[in-house]
Amino acid sequence: MTETRTRVGIIGAGPAGLLLSHLLAQAGIESIVIDSRTRDEIEHTIRAGILEHGTVRVLSESGASTRVLTDGHRHDGIELRFAGEGHRIDFRGLTGRSVWLYPQHEALKDLIATRLEHGQDLRFGVTASHIDDSDPARPVIVAADADGQRLEIAAEFVVGADGSHSVARAAVTGSQTGGYFREYPFAWFGILCEAPPSAPELIYSNSPNGFALISQRSATVQRMYLQCDPELDPSSMSDRQIWDDLQSRVDGHTLIEGPIFQRDVLRFRSFVAHELRKGRVALVGDAAHTVPPTGAKGMNLAIADVLLLNEALLALLLEGDERALDQYADAALRRIWKAQHFSWWMTSMLHVAPDATDFDRRRQLGELNMVVESEAGRRYLAEAYTGWPTDKA
Ligand code: DHB
C-alpha cells in the first residue's frame, strides 16, 4: 500500500478536475488528480461541442487552453426551425455574447498537456473506491492503481469531479444516488459524418417526426443528432434511413450528406445531488448534477462550479477563511437549477413526447412562435444559451 499526502485530492480528470488543479496551481496550491480512465480514453471520448462565453474566457485567460481561440469557431447565433421555417436567434445582437464550437475532447487535450507541462501529479488508470472521512479534517481518497495496488491520498480537501457515476458522492450525500432525479422518454442518436457544414450555424429543429440538431465539428466533419427511442440499437439503422430521417426533420432545409463513421445513443436525464459539500469534501460537474444535452450546458456548468469552488478553496487554504466554502453549495445550486430549467425547457419545447396528443403538438408550436416572434423571448433564450455571468452564479 502507498500513502501520499497533498493539499487537494481531486478525483476525475475531466474538464472540472483538470481546470480546478490548474487554477489551484496558479495560486501555489498543489493537488493530485486521479482518473480511472487512460489518457487516450479521456482524449478520444466524444462529447458536446458548445462552450459558453464565460467558459471560453476562463480557459483562454488562465492559459488552460490557448487553442480554443485559434481552433474553435465563434458562433453568434443559432437557428430554431419548426413548421418548415427557420428563425435565427441572434445571440450577439441580443446579448453582446457569443458561444464557441470547440469539442470537449479538444479542450481536454489542451488541459492535460498544460497540466503535465506544469508538472501536475496527474495519474491515469487509478480508480477511487471511496473517501474515508473518519477524520473530518483530513479526508483520504482510497484507490487502486492499474495493477490493483492500493493507494491512499490524504488531503486537506477532496473534490469529487468524477462524473455521473461518482464514488465521491456517497461521502457528501450519504449514498451513491442521493439527489433529485428525472428521466425522459427519449434519447439522442448522434452521428459523425464526413461532409462540409450544412449551415453556417447550429440548427435546432422541431418536427412532427421528432427533434434534430445539426451541429458541426470542422470544415470536413459534422455532428448531428436525432431524437430516438432510448432502447434504439445504433447499428439497426442504415445510413440511408438516418439521412432520410434527418432530412425530413429539417423540413425546408437540405443537409449535405456524407459517409457516417460514428454512431452513439445518448440517454437523457436530469439529476441534482441533495448536497454538494460535506465538511472537507465537495462535488463539482456531473458528480453533482446531470442535465439533458439540449442546449449543451453540461461542461459549462461544470466549469462554473469550479470557478466558485476555486475561490472557496483559495480562501480556505491560503487564509483559513471558511466563509466562501460555506456558501459554495447555495451559490452553485442557484446556477445549476437555472441550467436544469433551461435544459428541460429546450428539451420539452423541441422534442415530441411519445404520448404527445394533438393538443400538446399545437401548444408546442404556440410556444415556439411566442419565443421567436418576441424580442424578449429570443433574448431569454440567448441569455441562457450564451451563459449567465459567472461572477454572480
Ligand atoms: C452539441 C451538443 C449539444 O447538446 C448542443 O446543444 C449543441 C451542440 C454538439 O455536440 O455539437
mmCIF file of C-alpha atoms and ligand atoms in Angstrom:
data_model
loop_
_atom_site.group_PDB
_atom_site.id
_atom_site.type_symbol
_atom_site.label_atom_id
_atom_site.label_comp_id
_atom_site.label_asym_id
_atom_site.label_seq_id
_atom_site.Cartn_x
_atom_site.Cartn_y
_atom_site.Cartn_z
ATOM 1 C CA MET A 1 0.000 0.000 0.000
ATOM 2 C CA THR A 2 1.236 3.512 -0.867
ATOM 3 C CA GLU A 3 0.292 6.563 1.173
ATOM 4 C CA THR A 4 0.581 10.039 -0.284
ATOM 5 C CA ARG A 5 -0.214 13.490 1.038
ATOM 6 C CA THR A 6 -1.371 16.517 -0.894
ATOM 7 C CA ARG A 7 -3.272 19.723 -0.255
ATOM 8 C CA VAL A 8 -6.216 18.987 -2.596
ATOM 9 C CA GLY A 9 -7.066 15.469 -3.789
ATOM 10 C CA ILE A 10 -9.135 15.565 -6.986
ATOM 11 C CA ILE A 11 -10.978 12.509 -8.291
ATOM 12 C CA GLY A 12 -11.597 12.820 -12.030
ATOM 13 C CA ALA A 13 -9.512 14.216 -14.880
ATOM 14 C CA GLY A 14 -12.411 15.669 -16.856
ATOM 15 C CA PRO A 15 -12.763 19.373 -17.596
ATOM 16 C CA ALA A 16 -13.745 20.209 -13.995
ATOM 17 C CA GLY A 17 -10.970 18.315 -12.191
ATOM 18 C CA LEU A 18 -8.259 19.449 -14.580
ATOM 19 C CA LEU A 19 -9.281 23.099 -14.621
ATOM 20 C CA LEU A 20 -9.501 23.146 -10.826
ATOM 21 C CA SER A 21 -5.974 21.729 -10.492
ATOM 22 C CA HIS A 22 -4.779 24.364 -12.965
ATOM 23 C CA LEU A 23 -6.354 27.292 -11.105
ATOM 24 C CA LEU A 24 -5.150 25.989 -7.725
ATOM 25 C CA ALA A 25 -1.595 25.589 -9.062
ATOM 26 C CA GLN A 26 -1.643 29.178 -10.281
ATOM 27 C CA ALA A 27 -2.289 30.216 -6.678
ATOM 28 C CA GLY A 28 0.543 27.969 -5.467
ATOM 29 C CA ILE A 29 -1.682 25.150 -4.140
ATOM 30 C CA GLU A 30 -0.577 21.658 -5.077
ATOM 31 C CA SER A 31 -3.013 18.876 -5.871
ATOM 32 C CA ILE A 32 -3.113 15.305 -7.105
ATOM 33 C CA VAL A 33 -5.600 14.381 -9.844
ATOM 34 C CA ILE A 34 -6.538 10.722 -10.399
ATOM 35 C CA ASP A 35 -8.784 9.135 -13.020
ATOM 36 C CA SER A 36 -9.714 5.512 -13.641
ATOM 37 C CA ARG A 37 -9.538 6.008 -17.423
ATOM 38 C CA THR A 38 -6.431 6.086 -19.610
ATOM 39 C CA ARG A 39 -5.256 9.357 -21.122
ATOM 40 C CA ASP A 40 -6.197 8.025 -24.549
ATOM 41 C CA GLU A 41 -9.777 7.249 -23.481
ATOM 42 C CA ILE A 42 -10.201 10.716 -21.974
ATOM 43 C CA GLU A 43 -8.824 12.429 -25.055
ATOM 44 C CA HIS A 44 -10.955 10.460 -27.507
ATOM 45 C CA THR A 45 -14.395 10.202 -25.890
ATOM 46 C CA ILE A 46 -16.837 12.194 -27.986
ATOM 47 C CA ARG A 47 -18.838 14.744 -26.003
ATOM 48 C CA ALA A 48 -20.625 18.014 -26.754
ATOM 49 C CA GLY A 49 -19.068 20.894 -28.580
ATOM 50 C CA ILE A 50 -20.502 24.217 -27.389
ATOM 51 C CA LEU A 51 -18.658 26.451 -24.913
ATOM 52 C CA GLU A 52 -20.308 29.452 -23.291
ATOM 53 C CA HIS A 53 -18.734 32.885 -23.429
ATOM 54 C CA GLY A 54 -17.541 32.623 -19.764
ATOM 55 C CA THR A 55 -16.111 29.110 -20.272
ATOM 56 C CA VAL A 56 -14.025 30.300 -23.218
ATOM 57 C CA ARG A 57 -12.847 33.287 -21.212
ATOM 58 C CA VAL A 58 -11.584 31.235 -18.280
ATOM 59 C CA LEU A 59 -9.996 28.549 -20.485
ATOM 60 C CA SER A 60 -8.114 31.105 -22.570
ATOM 61 C CA GLU A 61 -7.272 33.731 -19.918
ATOM 62 C CA SER A 62 -5.958 31.155 -17.435
ATOM 63 C CA GLY A 63 -3.790 29.570 -20.147
ATOM 64 C CA ALA A 64 -5.598 26.230 -19.696
ATOM 65 C CA SER A 65 -6.429 26.122 -23.416
ATOM 66 C CA THR A 66 -4.967 28.548 -25.906
ATOM 67 C CA ARG A 67 -6.257 26.547 -28.884
ATOM 68 C CA VAL A 68 -9.886 27.323 -28.037
ATOM 69 C CA LEU A 69 -9.472 30.755 -29.632
ATOM 70 C CA THR A 70 -7.435 29.622 -32.641
ATOM 71 C CA ASP A 71 -9.043 26.252 -33.444
ATOM 72 C CA GLY A 72 -12.529 26.915 -32.049
ATOM 73 C CA HIS A 73 -15.229 28.712 -34.029
ATOM 74 C CA ARG A 74 -17.255 31.607 -32.716
ATOM 75 C CA HIS A 75 -20.994 31.251 -33.251
ATOM 76 C CA ASP A 76 -23.083 34.392 -32.944
ATOM 77 C CA GLY A 77 -26.458 32.671 -33.084
ATOM 78 C CA ILE A 78 -28.455 29.516 -33.756
ATOM 79 C CA GLU A 79 -31.421 28.673 -35.940
ATOM 80 C CA LEU A 80 -34.658 27.411 -34.386
ATOM 81 C CA ARG A 81 -36.609 25.513 -37.040
ATOM 82 C CA PHE A 82 -40.224 24.416 -36.939
ATOM 83 C CA ALA A 83 -43.227 24.173 -39.273
ATOM 84 C CA GLY A 84 -40.914 24.271 -42.311
ATOM 85 C CA GLU A 85 -39.246 27.597 -41.438
ATOM 86 C CA GLY A 86 -36.011 28.702 -39.813
ATOM 87 C CA HIS A 87 -35.793 31.562 -37.292
ATOM 88 C CA ARG A 88 -32.405 32.965 -36.310
ATOM 89 C CA ILE A 89 -31.697 33.754 -32.667
ATOM 90 C CA ASP A 90 -29.051 36.472 -32.864
ATOM 91 C CA PHE A 91 -27.038 35.961 -29.657
ATOM 92 C CA ARG A 92 -24.604 38.766 -30.322
ATOM 93 C CA GLY A 93 -27.268 41.296 -31.245
ATOM 94 C CA LEU A 94 -29.452 40.344 -28.278
ATOM 95 C CA THR A 95 -26.860 39.905 -25.518
ATOM 96 C CA GLY A 96 -23.481 41.051 -26.920
ATOM 97 C CA ARG A 97 -22.249 37.490 -26.306
ATOM 98 C CA SER A 98 -21.395 34.503 -28.453
ATOM 99 C CA VAL A 99 -20.624 30.824 -27.908
ATOM 100 C CA TRP A 100 -17.730 28.793 -29.307
ATOM 101 C CA LEU A 101 -17.812 25.480 -31.072
ATOM 102 C CA TYR A 102 -14.839 23.573 -29.670
ATOM 103 C CA PRO A 103 -15.306 19.880 -28.870
ATOM 104 C CA GLN A 104 -14.860 18.926 -25.221
ATOM 105 C CA HIS A 105 -12.186 16.303 -26.018
ATOM 106 C CA GLU A 106 -10.063 19.004 -27.685
ATOM 107 C CA ALA A 107 -10.337 21.138 -24.525
ATOM 108 C CA LEU A 108 -9.287 18.037 -22.555
ATOM 109 C CA LYS A 109 -6.213 17.508 -24.739
ATOM 110 C CA ASP A 110 -5.196 21.118 -24.033
ATOM 111 C CA LEU A 111 -5.859 20.815 -20.297
ATOM 112 C CA ILE A 112 -3.931 17.548 -19.922
ATOM 113 C CA ALA A 113 -0.959 18.889 -21.909
ATOM 114 C CA THR A 114 -0.906 22.119 -19.875
ATOM 115 C CA ARG A 115 -1.107 20.332 -16.541
ATOM 116 C CA LEU A 116 1.649 17.855 -17.434
ATOM 117 C CA GLU A 117 3.845 20.666 -18.755
ATOM 118 C CA HIS A 118 3.496 22.379 -15.374
ATOM 119 C CA GLY A 119 4.495 19.216 -13.511
ATOM 120 C CA GLN A 120 1.000 18.326 -12.243
ATOM 121 C CA ASP A 121 0.765 14.990 -10.409
ATOM 122 C CA LEU A 122 -1.840 13.509 -12.746
ATOM 123 C CA ARG A 123 -2.430 9.756 -12.547
ATOM 124 C CA PHE A 124 -4.371 7.797 -15.138
ATOM 125 C CA GLY A 125 -5.686 4.272 -14.551
ATOM 126 C CA VAL A 126 -6.133 4.946 -10.828
ATOM 127 C CA THR A 127 -9.615 4.023 -9.595
ATOM 128 C CA ALA A 128 -11.001 5.552 -6.408
ATOM 129 C CA SER A 129 -13.188 3.190 -4.387
ATOM 130 C CA HIS A 130 -14.331 5.613 -1.673
ATOM 131 C CA ILE A 131 -13.424 8.548 0.527
ATOM 132 C CA ASP A 132 -12.531 7.787 4.125
ATOM 133 C CA ASP A 133 -13.682 10.798 6.143
ATOM 134 C CA SER A 134 -13.291 9.269 9.615
ATOM 135 C CA ASP A 135 -11.003 12.224 10.375
ATOM 136 C CA PRO A 136 -13.175 15.081 9.024
ATOM 137 C CA ALA A 137 -10.205 17.482 8.881
ATOM 138 C CA ARG A 138 -8.156 15.096 6.716
ATOM 139 C CA PRO A 139 -10.217 13.140 4.172
ATOM 140 C CA VAL A 140 -8.465 10.257 2.452
ATOM 141 C CA ILE A 141 -9.096 9.023 -1.091
ATOM 142 C CA VAL A 142 -8.841 5.239 -1.127
ATOM 143 C CA ALA A 143 -7.922 3.993 -4.607
ATOM 144 C CA ALA A 144 -6.219 1.235 -6.587
ATOM 145 C CA ASP A 145 -3.805 1.637 -9.485
ATOM 146 C CA ALA A 146 -3.963 -0.326 -12.756
ATOM 147 C CA ASP A 147 -2.135 -3.274 -11.125
ATOM 148 C CA GLY A 148 -4.609 -3.376 -8.234
ATOM 149 C CA GLN A 149 -2.079 -1.848 -5.811
ATOM 150 C CA ARG A 150 -3.862 0.059 -3.010
ATOM 151 C CA LEU A 151 -3.182 3.773 -2.817
ATOM 152 C CA GLU A 152 -4.304 6.262 -0.168
ATOM 153 C CA ILE A 153 -4.203 10.002 -0.778
ATOM 154 C CA ALA A 154 -4.622 12.081 2.391
ATOM 155 C CA ALA A 155 -5.576 15.695 1.693
ATOM 156 C CA GLU A 156 -6.718 18.888 3.340
ATOM 157 C CA PHE A 157 -9.649 18.873 0.932
ATOM 158 C CA VAL A 158 -11.079 16.299 -1.501
ATOM 159 C CA VAL A 159 -13.022 17.170 -4.657
ATOM 160 C CA GLY A 160 -15.294 14.699 -6.459
ATOM 161 C CA ALA A 161 -15.068 15.647 -10.140
ATOM 162 C CA ASP A 162 -15.700 12.033 -11.059
ATOM 163 C CA GLY A 163 -18.731 12.221 -13.307
ATOM 164 C CA SER A 164 -22.234 10.825 -13.120
ATOM 165 C CA HIS A 165 -21.087 7.513 -11.563
ATOM 166 C CA SER A 166 -19.225 9.432 -8.846
ATOM 167 C CA VAL A 167 -17.826 7.485 -5.902
ATOM 168 C CA ALA A 168 -17.243 10.767 -4.054
ATOM 169 C CA ARG A 169 -20.993 11.435 -3.938
ATOM 170 C CA ALA A 170 -21.518 8.887 -1.149
ATOM 171 C CA ALA A 171 -19.184 10.853 1.170
ATOM 172 C CA VAL A 172 -21.229 14.014 0.576
ATOM 173 C CA THR A 173 -24.847 12.863 0.302
ATOM 174 C CA GLY A 174 -24.623 9.587 2.213
ATOM 175 C CA SER A 175 -25.480 7.493 -0.855
ATOM 176 C CA GLN A 176 -24.448 6.950 -4.465
ATOM 177 C CA THR A 177 -27.792 8.155 -5.759
ATOM 178 C CA GLY A 178 -28.912 10.810 -3.237
ATOM 179 C CA GLY A 179 -30.465 13.529 -5.335
ATOM 180 C CA TYR A 180 -33.361 14.956 -7.335
ATOM 181 C CA PHE A 181 -33.877 12.905 -10.449
ATOM 182 C CA ARG A 182 -35.871 12.910 -13.689
ATOM 183 C CA GLU A 183 -35.805 10.663 -16.741
ATOM 184 C CA TYR A 184 -37.093 11.454 -20.216
ATOM 185 C CA PRO A 185 -38.875 9.086 -22.596
ATOM 186 C CA PHE A 186 -36.365 9.671 -25.419
ATOM 187 C CA ALA A 187 -32.667 9.823 -26.236
ATOM 188 C CA TRP A 188 -30.447 11.219 -28.996
ATOM 189 C CA PHE A 189 -28.945 9.186 -31.756
ATOM 190 C CA GLY A 190 -25.658 11.009 -32.512
ATOM 191 C CA ILE A 191 -23.591 10.633 -35.656
ATOM 192 C CA LEU A 192 -20.321 11.975 -37.017
ATOM 193 C CA CYS A 193 -20.089 12.182 -40.795
ATOM 194 C CA GLU A 194 -17.632 13.271 -43.430
ATOM 195 C CA ALA A 195 -19.244 16.253 -45.119
ATOM 196 C CA PRO A 196 -18.945 20.026 -45.256
ATOM 197 C CA PRO A 197 -21.221 22.034 -42.903
ATOM 198 C CA SER A 198 -24.861 22.077 -43.958
ATOM 199 C CA ALA A 199 -25.466 25.532 -42.471
ATOM 200 C CA PRO A 200 -23.343 28.371 -41.069
ATOM 201 C CA GLU A 201 -24.778 27.934 -37.546
ATOM 202 C CA LEU A 202 -26.357 25.146 -35.474
ATOM 203 C CA ILE A 203 -29.936 24.206 -36.310
ATOM 204 C CA TYR A 204 -32.302 23.060 -33.533
ATOM 205 C CA SER A 205 -35.272 21.622 -35.369
ATOM 206 C CA ASN A 206 -38.678 20.587 -34.081
ATOM 207 C CA SER A 207 -40.712 18.434 -36.482
ATOM 208 C CA PRO A 208 -43.690 16.079 -36.266
ATOM 209 C CA ASN A 209 -41.186 13.169 -36.605
ATOM 210 C CA GLY A 210 -39.174 14.388 -33.628
ATOM 211 C CA PHE A 211 -36.245 16.678 -32.901
ATOM 212 C CA ALA A 212 -32.988 17.001 -34.864
ATOM 213 C CA LEU A 213 -29.850 19.010 -34.091
ATOM 214 C CA ILE A 214 -27.449 19.883 -36.877
ATOM 215 C CA SER A 215 -24.118 20.696 -35.289
ATOM 216 C CA GLN A 216 -20.591 20.842 -36.666
ATOM 217 C CA ARG A 217 -17.050 19.779 -35.913
ATOM 218 C CA SER A 218 -14.852 21.114 -38.742
ATOM 219 C CA ALA A 219 -14.842 22.002 -42.451
ATOM 220 C CA THR A 220 -14.943 18.273 -43.248
ATOM 221 C CA VAL A 221 -16.637 16.577 -40.259
ATOM 222 C CA GLN A 222 -20.163 17.236 -38.961
ATOM 223 C CA ARG A 223 -22.026 16.167 -35.801
ATOM 224 C CA MET A 224 -25.780 15.590 -35.960
ATOM 225 C CA TYR A 225 -28.340 14.180 -33.573
ATOM 226 C CA LEU A 226 -31.853 12.872 -33.924
ATOM 227 C CA GLN A 227 -34.383 12.181 -31.206
ATOM 228 C CA CYS A 228 -34.825 8.418 -30.801
ATOM 229 C CA ASP A 229 -36.139 5.717 -28.506
ATOM 230 C CA PRO A 230 -33.692 5.194 -25.588
ATOM 231 C CA GLU A 231 -33.582 1.473 -26.442
ATOM 232 C CA LEU A 232 -32.594 2.031 -30.097
ATOM 233 C CA ASP A 233 -29.673 -0.116 -31.235
ATOM 234 C CA PRO A 234 -27.392 2.351 -33.097
ATOM 235 C CA SER A 235 -26.462 -0.303 -35.670
ATOM 236 C CA SER A 236 -30.107 -1.003 -36.557
ATOM 237 C CA MET A 237 -30.493 1.975 -38.932
ATOM 238 C CA SER A 238 -28.833 2.103 -42.353
ATOM 239 C CA ASP A 239 -27.029 5.272 -43.447
ATOM 240 C CA ARG A 240 -29.868 5.857 -45.929
ATOM 241 C CA GLN A 241 -32.504 5.639 -43.149
ATOM 242 C CA ILE A 242 -30.539 8.042 -40.967
ATOM 243 C CA TRP A 243 -30.190 10.611 -43.734
ATOM 244 C CA ASP A 244 -33.840 10.317 -44.778
ATOM 245 C CA ASP A 245 -34.891 10.766 -41.164
ATOM 246 C CA LEU A 246 -32.588 13.764 -40.633
ATOM 247 C CA GLN A 247 -33.687 15.390 -43.915
ATOM 248 C CA SER A 248 -37.353 15.007 -43.007
ATOM 249 C CA ARG A 249 -36.776 16.618 -39.620
ATOM 250 C CA VAL A 250 -35.202 19.780 -41.030
ATOM 251 C CA ASP A 251 -38.109 20.198 -43.420
ATOM 252 C CA GLY A 252 -37.343 23.001 -45.924
ATOM 253 C CA HIS A 253 -33.563 22.829 -45.470
ATOM 254 C CA THR A 254 -31.336 20.352 -47.342
ATOM 255 C CA LEU A 255 -28.483 18.693 -45.473
ATOM 256 C CA ILE A 256 -25.241 17.840 -47.268
ATOM 257 C CA GLU A 257 -24.841 14.081 -46.844
ATOM 258 C CA GLY A 258 -21.628 12.072 -46.435
ATOM 259 C CA PRO A 259 -20.295 8.789 -45.016
ATOM 260 C CA ILE A 260 -21.276 8.209 -41.359
ATOM 261 C CA PHE A 261 -18.300 6.951 -39.327
ATOM 262 C CA GLN A 262 -19.522 7.148 -35.728
ATOM 263 C CA ARG A 263 -22.872 6.384 -34.076
ATOM 264 C CA ASP A 264 -23.891 6.583 -30.419
ATOM 265 C CA VAL A 265 -27.026 6.852 -28.276
ATOM 266 C CA LEU A 266 -27.127 9.479 -25.510
ATOM 267 C CA ARG A 267 -29.534 8.939 -22.631
ATOM 268 C CA PHE A 268 -31.447 11.912 -21.254
ATOM 269 C CA ARG A 269 -31.621 12.526 -17.538
ATOM 270 C CA SER A 270 -31.729 15.370 -15.062
ATOM 271 C CA PHE A 271 -30.076 14.946 -11.669
ATOM 272 C CA VAL A 272 -29.032 17.270 -8.854
ATOM 273 C CA ALA A 273 -27.343 15.837 -5.747
ATOM 274 C CA HIS A 274 -29.076 16.628 -2.447
ATOM 275 C CA GLU A 275 -25.834 18.077 -1.055
ATOM 276 C CA LEU A 276 -22.766 19.458 -2.839
ATOM 277 C CA ARG A 277 -20.425 19.613 0.128
ATOM 278 C CA LYS A 278 -19.927 17.957 3.469
ATOM 279 C CA GLY A 279 -17.008 19.033 5.653
ATOM 280 C CA ARG A 280 -13.846 18.862 3.584
ATOM 281 C CA VAL A 281 -15.348 17.099 0.570
ATOM 282 C CA ALA A 282 -17.182 18.817 -2.311
ATOM 283 C CA LEU A 283 -18.699 17.767 -5.626
ATOM 284 C CA VAL A 284 -18.387 19.547 -8.982
ATOM 285 C CA GLY A 285 -19.618 18.841 -12.534
ATOM 286 C CA ASP A 286 -21.530 15.665 -13.381
ATOM 287 C CA ALA A 287 -20.804 14.234 -9.920
ATOM 288 C CA ALA A 288 -23.097 16.999 -8.624
ATOM 289 C CA HIS A 289 -25.589 17.249 -11.484
ATOM 290 C CA THR A 290 -26.562 15.960 -14.922
ATOM 291 C CA VAL A 291 -28.581 17.866 -17.489
ATOM 292 C CA PRO A 292 -30.183 16.634 -20.714
ATOM 293 C CA PRO A 293 -27.950 17.623 -23.644
ATOM 294 C CA THR A 294 -30.289 20.108 -25.386
ATOM 295 C CA GLY A 295 -28.548 23.472 -25.011
ATOM 296 C CA ALA A 296 -25.119 21.961 -24.194
ATOM 297 C CA LYS A 297 -24.971 23.079 -20.578
ATOM 298 C CA GLY A 298 -23.094 20.063 -19.111
ATOM 299 C CA MET A 299 -19.449 21.096 -19.390
ATOM 300 C CA ASN A 300 -20.258 24.791 -18.973
ATOM 301 C CA LEU A 301 -21.975 24.120 -15.684
ATOM 302 C CA ALA A 302 -19.003 22.070 -14.503
ATOM 303 C CA ILE A 303 -16.673 24.989 -15.243
ATOM 304 C CA ALA A 304 -18.959 27.405 -13.360
ATOM 305 C CA ASP A 305 -18.870 25.086 -10.290
ATOM 306 C CA VAL A 306 -15.074 25.050 -10.477
ATOM 307 C CA LEU A 307 -14.809 28.838 -10.512
ATOM 308 C CA LEU A 308 -16.859 29.021 -7.313
ATOM 309 C CA LEU A 309 -15.079 26.157 -5.574
ATOM 310 C CA ASN A 310 -11.663 27.511 -6.567
ATOM 311 C CA GLU A 311 -12.447 30.852 -4.883
ATOM 312 C CA ALA A 312 -13.640 28.999 -1.780
ATOM 313 C CA LEU A 313 -10.545 26.769 -1.646
ATOM 314 C CA LEU A 314 -8.164 29.708 -2.070
ATOM 315 C CA ALA A 315 -9.810 31.469 0.886
ATOM 316 C CA LEU A 316 -9.719 28.272 2.957
ATOM 317 C CA LEU A 317 -6.224 27.080 2.132
ATOM 318 C CA LEU A 318 -4.418 30.416 1.883
ATOM 319 C CA GLU A 319 -6.209 32.353 4.629
ATOM 320 C CA GLY A 320 -8.067 29.783 6.726
ATOM 321 C CA ASP A 321 -11.317 31.574 5.845
ATOM 322 C CA GLU A 322 -14.280 29.158 5.507
ATOM 323 C CA ARG A 323 -16.970 31.678 4.585
ATOM 324 C CA ALA A 324 -16.874 31.173 0.806
ATOM 325 C CA LEU A 325 -16.822 27.411 1.307
ATOM 326 C CA ASP A 326 -19.942 27.651 3.440
ATOM 327 C CA GLN A 327 -21.641 29.474 0.558
ATOM 328 C CA TYR A 328 -20.351 27.176 -2.200
ATOM 329 C CA ALA A 329 -23.375 24.857 -2.401
ATOM 330 C CA ASP A 330 -26.011 27.623 -2.395
ATOM 331 C CA ALA A 331 -24.121 29.713 -4.946
ATOM 332 C CA ALA A 332 -23.527 26.744 -7.268
ATOM 333 C CA LEU A 333 -27.107 25.441 -6.895
ATOM 334 C CA ARG A 334 -28.553 28.759 -7.978
ATOM 335 C CA ARG A 335 -26.917 28.405 -11.387
ATOM 336 C CA ILE A 336 -27.413 24.612 -11.514
ATOM 337 C CA TRP A 337 -31.194 24.911 -11.135
ATOM 338 C CA LYS A 338 -31.348 27.677 -13.749
ATOM 339 C CA ALA A 339 -29.422 25.411 -16.110
ATOM 340 C CA GLN A 340 -31.675 22.468 -15.190
ATOM 341 C CA HIS A 341 -34.676 24.563 -16.097
ATOM 342 C CA PHE A 342 -33.140 25.792 -19.370
ATOM 343 C CA SER A 343 -32.108 22.281 -20.455
ATOM 344 C CA TRP A 344 -35.535 20.906 -19.539
ATOM 345 C CA TRP A 345 -37.274 23.817 -21.315
ATOM 346 C CA MET A 346 -35.290 23.485 -24.552
ATOM 347 C CA THR A 347 -35.834 19.722 -24.418
ATOM 348 C CA SER A 348 -39.585 19.882 -23.863
ATOM 349 C CA MET A 349 -40.110 22.710 -26.361
ATOM 350 C CA LEU A 350 -38.265 20.928 -29.161
ATOM 351 C CA HIS A 351 -38.884 17.179 -28.715
ATOM 352 C CA VAL A 352 -42.050 15.244 -29.414
ATOM 353 C CA ALA A 353 -43.012 13.079 -26.437
ATOM 354 C CA PRO A 354 -44.058 9.524 -27.431
ATOM 355 C CA ASP A 355 -47.524 10.118 -25.921
ATOM 356 C CA ALA A 356 -47.978 13.674 -27.303
ATOM 357 C CA THR A 357 -51.561 14.489 -28.275
ATOM 358 C CA ASP A 358 -52.682 16.911 -30.998
ATOM 359 C CA PHE A 359 -53.235 19.446 -28.260
ATOM 360 C CA ASP A 360 -49.650 19.053 -26.999
ATOM 361 C CA ARG A 361 -48.270 19.426 -30.518
ATOM 362 C CA ARG A 362 -50.236 22.613 -31.257
ATOM 363 C CA ARG A 363 -49.391 24.092 -27.858
ATOM 364 C CA GLN A 364 -45.696 23.409 -28.563
ATOM 365 C CA LEU A 365 -45.887 25.288 -31.877
ATOM 366 C CA GLY A 366 -47.606 28.133 -29.993
ATOM 367 C CA GLU A 367 -44.702 28.221 -27.557
ATOM 368 C CA LEU A 368 -42.102 28.236 -30.350
ATOM 369 C CA ASN A 369 -43.929 31.062 -32.139
ATOM 370 C CA MET A 370 -44.058 33.029 -28.884
ATOM 371 C CA VAL A 371 -40.295 32.706 -28.469
ATOM 372 C CA VAL A 372 -39.272 33.636 -31.998
ATOM 373 C CA GLU A 373 -41.821 36.427 -32.540
ATOM 374 C CA SER A 374 -40.921 38.271 -29.347
ATOM 375 C CA GLU A 375 -37.617 40.042 -28.804
ATOM 376 C CA ALA A 376 -37.970 39.285 -25.085
ATOM 377 C CA GLY A 377 -38.458 35.599 -25.946
ATOM 378 C CA ARG A 378 -35.414 35.477 -28.186
ATOM 379 C CA ARG A 379 -33.331 37.322 -25.592
ATOM 380 C CA TYR A 380 -34.446 34.948 -22.824
ATOM 381 C CA LEU A 381 -33.148 32.032 -24.876
ATOM 382 C CA ALA A 382 -29.969 33.882 -25.916
ATOM 383 C CA GLU A 383 -29.071 34.888 -22.331
ATOM 384 C CA ALA A 384 -29.385 31.336 -21.091
ATOM 385 C CA TYR A 385 -27.641 29.727 -24.064
ATOM 386 C CA THR A 386 -24.612 32.028 -24.004
ATOM 387 C CA GLY A 387 -24.424 31.642 -20.215
ATOM 388 C CA TRP A 388 -25.249 33.782 -17.219
ATOM 389 C CA PRO A 389 -22.349 35.835 -15.835
ATOM 390 C CA THR A 390 -20.011 33.664 -13.768
ATOM 391 C CA ASP A 391 -19.250 36.368 -11.194
ATOM 392 C CA LYS A 392 -22.785 36.082 -9.808
ATOM 393 C CA ALA A 393 -23.653 32.452 -10.408
HETATM 394 C C1 DHB B 1 -23.720 19.851 -29.458
HETATM 395 C C2 DHB B 1 -24.344 19.188 -28.421
HETATM 396 C C3 DHB B 1 -25.415 19.764 -27.798
HETATM 397 O O1 DHB B 1 -26.037 19.134 -26.776
HETATM 398 C C4 DHB B 1 -25.899 21.005 -28.200
HETATM 399 O O2 DHB B 1 -26.978 21.528 -27.585
HETATM 400 C C5 DHB B 1 -25.258 21.667 -29.217
HETATM 401 C C6 DHB B 1 -24.167 21.083 -29.845
HETATM 402 C C7 DHB B 1 -22.564 19.225 -30.136
HETATM 403 O O3 DHB B 1 -22.160 18.128 -29.738
HETATM 404 O O4 DHB B 1 -22.060 19.785 -31.113
#
